[in-house]
């Protein structure tokens, strides 16, 4: 069975400090990977997606960056946090289908980020 | 850009009543998905439903692509159904979520 693990579970960081959030998928080769962000009381927004190692596409610009260093790993980071980065970050995976489409999304448990 | 509208924004039911949640999307898409978001924020996939009707226990999802809508029916609601229900439309690798329906089921 496939499992998705996000780390850390929660972070409290200062404005201007760096951030790195991680996501690992086990039991599934070549998954599509996604990062989402949700402000408190807000709508889930897709930030990035990746369909293969080394390739990441940006969907929403929030002064964040993402990388996929391994097939099963997706990293979200920034060198300088803003207050507006606070919220809930979710990583997700889906199976790769033929052509340019995706299938059911499976989400990790998320990381709650508070920027002070 | 692509938009997803959910209705109602919130709903209060007595236990045992049925609920009908709606989702409308603005552009053509590949699929529609329904999720339940737990109070802590994590998401549970309920349905992946690109078209037609699917059933899972007391839940039924119906998607009519030509009319750009999808619905989630909850029958005989229970207090444990309380929470936020999200629909999401997928166009290639871009997934757009609605704002959700906040359901509260009273005992």
Short mmCIF file of C-alpha atoms in Angstrom, two decimals:
data_model
loop_
_atom_site.label_atom_id
_atom_site.label_comp_id
_atom_site.label_asym_id
_atom_site.label_seq_id
_atom_site.Cartn_x
_atom_site.Cartn_y
_atom_site.Cartn_z
CA UNK A 1 0.00 0.00 0.00
CA UNK A 2 1.09 3.54 -0.73
CA UNK A 3 1.85 5.90 2.12
CA UNK A 4 2.53 9.61 2.11
CA UNK A 5 4.45 11.25 4.90
CA UNK A 6 4.83 14.95 5.50
CA UNK A 7 7.25 16.64 7.84
CA UNK A 8 7.28 18.49 10.11
CA UNK A 9 3.77 18.25 11.53
CA UNK A 10 3.93 21.87 12.68
CA UNK A 11 6.37 24.75 12.61
CA UNK A 12 6.57 28.15 14.29
CA UNK A 13 9.01 30.40 12.47
CA UNK A 14 10.07 34.02 12.47
CA UNK A 15 9.50 36.39 9.57
CA UNK A 16 12.56 36.40 7.36
CA UNK A 17 13.74 32.95 8.39
CA UNK A 18 14.14 30.07 5.91
CA UNK A 19 11.69 27.19 5.57
CA UNK A 20 11.83 23.67 4.26
CA UNK A 21 8.85 21.30 4.23
CA UNK A 22 9.11 17.76 3.02
CA UNK A 23 6.93 15.05 1.58
CA UNK A 24 7.77 11.41 0.84
CA UNK A 25 5.66 8.83 -0.97
CA UNK A 26 6.36 5.16 -0.42
CA UNK A 27 5.03 2.22 -2.37
CA UNK A 28 4.38 4.06 -5.63
CA UNK A 29 6.83 4.64 -8.44
CA UNK A 30 6.75 7.75 -10.63
CA UNK A 31 3.82 9.48 -8.93
CA UNK A 32 2.57 12.93 -9.81
CA UNK A 33 3.26 15.16 -6.82
CA UNK A 34 1.53 18.34 -5.66
CA UNK A 35 1.83 21.06 -3.02
CA UNK A 36 -1.23 22.88 -1.70
CA UNK A 37 -1.65 25.74 0.76
CA UNK A 38 -4.65 26.81 2.79
CA UNK A 39 -4.84 30.02 4.81
CA UNK A 40 -6.91 29.77 7.98
CA UNK A 41 -10.54 29.74 6.85
CA UNK A 42 -9.44 29.96 3.23
CA UNK A 43 -9.60 27.90 0.07
CA UNK A 44 -7.06 25.21 -0.80
CA UNK A 45 -4.74 26.58 -3.47
CA UNK A 46 -2.45 24.50 -5.63
CA UNK A 47 1.11 25.82 -5.48
CA UNK A 48 3.19 23.37 -7.53
CA UNK A 49 3.03 20.07 -9.31
CA UNK A 50 5.66 17.69 -10.60
CA UNK A 51 5.27 14.77 -12.96
CA UNK A 52 8.90 13.65 -12.95
CA UNK A 53 12.15 13.99 -11.04
CA UNK A 54 13.81 17.35 -11.47
CA UNK A 55 10.79 19.01 -13.08
CA UNK A 56 8.44 21.28 -11.12
CA UNK A 57 5.70 23.52 -12.47
CA UNK A 58 4.48 26.56 -10.54
CA UNK A 59 0.74 27.24 -10.39
CA UNK A 60 0.51 30.11 -7.88
CA UNK A 61 3.30 32.51 -7.03
CA UNK A 62 3.66 32.92 -3.27
CA UNK A 63 7.42 33.56 -3.02
CA UNK A 64 7.95 29.85 -2.48
CA UNK A 65 9.87 27.29 -4.46
CA UNK A 66 9.64 23.54 -4.82
CA UNK A 67 11.99 20.80 -5.88
CA UNK A 68 11.81 17.10 -6.60
CA UNK A 69 15.25 15.68 -5.89
CA UNK A 70 14.09 12.05 -5.93
CA UNK A 71 11.19 10.18 -7.48
CA UNK A 72 9.50 9.82 -4.10
CA UNK A 73 10.37 13.18 -2.55
CA UNK A 74 8.92 16.68 -2.90
CA UNK A 75 10.33 19.69 -1.05
CA UNK A 76 8.76 23.11 -0.49
CA UNK A 77 11.04 25.92 0.59
CA UNK A 78 11.79 29.60 0.84
CA UNK A 79 14.79 31.58 2.01
CA UNK A 80 12.70 34.31 3.65
CA UNK A 81 9.33 33.70 5.24
CA UNK A 82 6.55 36.27 5.13
CA UNK A 83 3.64 36.62 7.54
CA UNK A 84 1.37 35.69 4.64
CA UNK A 85 3.00 32.25 4.43
CA UNK A 86 1.20 31.13 7.56
CA UNK A 87 -1.33 28.39 6.99
CA UNK A 88 -1.70 24.72 6.30
CA UNK A 89 0.46 23.00 3.70
CA UNK A 90 -0.61 19.75 2.12
CA UNK A 91 1.30 17.43 -0.14
CA UNK A 92 -0.55 15.06 -2.45
CA UNK A 93 0.14 12.39 -5.03
CA UNK A 94 -1.75 10.86 -7.91
CA UNK A 95 -1.09 8.10 -10.39
CA UNK A 96 0.31 9.11 -13.71
CA UNK A 97 -2.12 8.40 -16.54
CA UNK A 98 -1.54 8.40 -20.25
CA UNK A 99 -1.58 11.81 -21.88
CA UNK A 100 -1.84 14.97 -19.82
CA UNK A 101 -4.21 14.10 -17.05
CA UNK A 102 -4.23 13.05 -13.45
CA UNK A 103 -6.35 10.81 -11.28
CA UNK A 104 -7.53 10.70 -7.70
CA UNK A 105 -5.48 12.83 -5.32
CA UNK A 106 -4.25 11.31 -2.08
CA UNK A 107 -3.18 13.76 0.57
CA UNK A 108 -0.69 13.72 3.41
CA UNK A 109 -1.66 14.87 6.91
CA UNK A 110 -0.27 18.35 6.35
CA UNK A 111 2.05 20.81 8.05
CA UNK A 112 0.67 23.70 10.09
CA UNK A 113 2.96 26.74 9.69
CA UNK A 114 2.79 29.81 11.91
CA UNK A 115 4.95 32.77 10.95
CA UNK A 116 5.45 35.36 13.69
CA UNK B 1 -9.59 31.34 -15.03
CA UNK B 2 -11.13 28.12 -13.96
CA UNK B 3 -13.53 28.48 -11.01
CA UNK B 4 -15.37 26.10 -8.76
CA UNK B 5 -18.49 27.22 -6.90
CA UNK B 6 -19.90 25.21 -4.03
CA UNK B 7 -23.30 25.56 -2.45
CA UNK B 8 -24.57 25.91 0.13
CA UNK B 9 -21.70 27.51 2.02
CA UNK B 10 -23.03 26.02 5.24
CA UNK B 11 -25.76 23.60 6.20
CA UNK B 12 -27.30 22.54 9.51
CA UNK B 13 -29.24 19.29 9.69
CA UNK B 14 -30.97 17.18 12.28
CA UNK B 15 -29.54 13.71 12.50
CA UNK B 16 -31.33 11.44 10.05
CA UNK B 17 -32.02 14.15 7.46
CA UNK B 18 -30.55 14.02 3.97
CA UNK B 19 -28.15 16.57 2.47
CA UNK B 20 -27.48 17.64 -1.09
CA UNK B 21 -24.23 19.50 -1.78
CA UNK B 22 -23.63 21.14 -5.12
CA UNK B 23 -20.54 21.98 -7.11
CA UNK B 24 -20.45 23.98 -10.34
CA UNK B 25 -17.36 24.58 -12.44
CA UNK B 26 -16.69 27.19 -15.06
CA UNK B 27 -14.61 25.46 -17.73
CA UNK B 28 -14.12 22.05 -19.23
CA UNK B 29 -12.22 19.62 -17.08
CA UNK B 30 -10.98 16.06 -16.88
CA UNK B 31 -12.52 15.02 -13.61
CA UNK B 32 -14.31 16.00 -10.45
CA UNK B 33 -13.38 14.87 -6.96
CA UNK B 34 -15.06 15.15 -3.59
CA UNK B 35 -13.18 15.32 -0.30
CA UNK B 36 -14.03 15.51 3.37
CA UNK B 37 -11.76 17.83 5.33
CA UNK B 38 -11.31 16.87 8.96
CA UNK B 39 -11.32 19.62 11.63
CA UNK B 40 -7.52 19.28 11.87
CA UNK B 41 -7.20 19.98 8.15
CA UNK B 42 -6.35 16.61 6.63
CA UNK B 43 -8.35 15.47 3.60
CA UNK B 44 -10.16 12.22 2.97
CA UNK B 45 -10.98 11.30 -0.61
CA UNK B 46 -14.68 10.47 -0.98
CA UNK B 47 -15.15 10.15 -4.72
CA UNK B 48 -13.22 10.46 -7.92
CA UNK B 49 -16.07 10.95 -10.34
CA UNK B 50 -15.39 12.23 -13.86
CA UNK B 51 -18.95 11.44 -14.95
CA UNK B 52 -22.06 9.54 -13.96
CA UNK B 53 -23.12 8.34 -10.54
CA UNK B 54 -21.09 6.59 -7.87
CA UNK B 55 -22.15 5.20 -4.51
CA UNK B 56 -20.28 4.58 -1.29
CA UNK B 57 -22.35 3.64 1.72
CA UNK B 58 -24.64 6.58 2.51
CA UNK B 59 -22.87 8.82 0.00
CA UNK B 60 -23.74 9.28 -3.67
CA UNK B 61 -21.89 11.46 -6.16
CA UNK B 62 -23.34 12.48 -9.52
CA UNK B 63 -21.36 14.40 -12.13
CA UNK B 64 -22.88 15.80 -15.33
CA UNK B 65 -19.96 17.11 -17.34
CA UNK B 66 -22.09 18.74 -20.08
CA UNK B 67 -23.87 20.80 -17.43
CA UNK B 68 -20.63 21.48 -15.55
CA UNK B 69 -21.95 20.32 -12.22
CA UNK B 70 -21.47 17.66 -9.63
CA UNK B 71 -23.42 16.81 -6.50
CA UNK B 72 -22.81 14.91 -3.29
CA UNK B 73 -25.81 13.37 -1.57
CA UNK B 74 -25.60 12.27 2.05
CA UNK B 75 -28.49 10.13 3.19
CA UNK B 76 -29.58 9.59 6.79
CA UNK B 77 -27.00 12.04 8.13
CA UNK B 78 -25.14 11.29 11.34
CA UNK B 79 -23.35 13.61 13.76
CA UNK B 80 -20.05 12.12 12.60
CA UNK B 81 -20.74 13.52 9.11
CA UNK B 82 -20.14 17.03 10.45
CA UNK B 83 -17.24 18.81 8.83
CA UNK B 84 -16.25 20.46 5.58
CA UNK B 85 -16.91 18.94 2.19
CA UNK B 86 -14.76 20.08 -0.71
CA UNK B 87 -15.10 19.51 -4.40
CA UNK B 88 -12.21 19.90 -6.80
CA UNK B 89 -12.08 20.05 -10.57
CA UNK B 90 -9.07 18.83 -12.49
CA UNK B 91 -7.86 20.15 -15.82
CA UNK B 92 -4.68 18.27 -16.77
CA UNK B 93 -2.46 18.63 -13.68
CA UNK B 94 -4.15 21.73 -12.31
CA UNK B 95 -6.64 21.06 -9.54
CA UNK B 96 -9.00 23.82 -8.41
CA UNK B 97 -10.88 23.53 -5.12
CA UNK B 98 -14.15 25.11 -4.14
CA UNK B 99 -14.53 26.97 -0.86
CA UNK B 100 -16.38 24.06 0.68
CA UNK B 101 -19.68 23.34 2.37
CA UNK B 102 -19.56 23.36 6.16
CA UNK B 103 -21.97 20.72 7.39
CA UNK B 104 -23.18 20.53 10.99
CA UNK B 105 -25.40 17.61 11.98
CA UNK B 106 -27.24 18.02 15.25
CA UNK B 107 -28.08 15.05 17.49
#
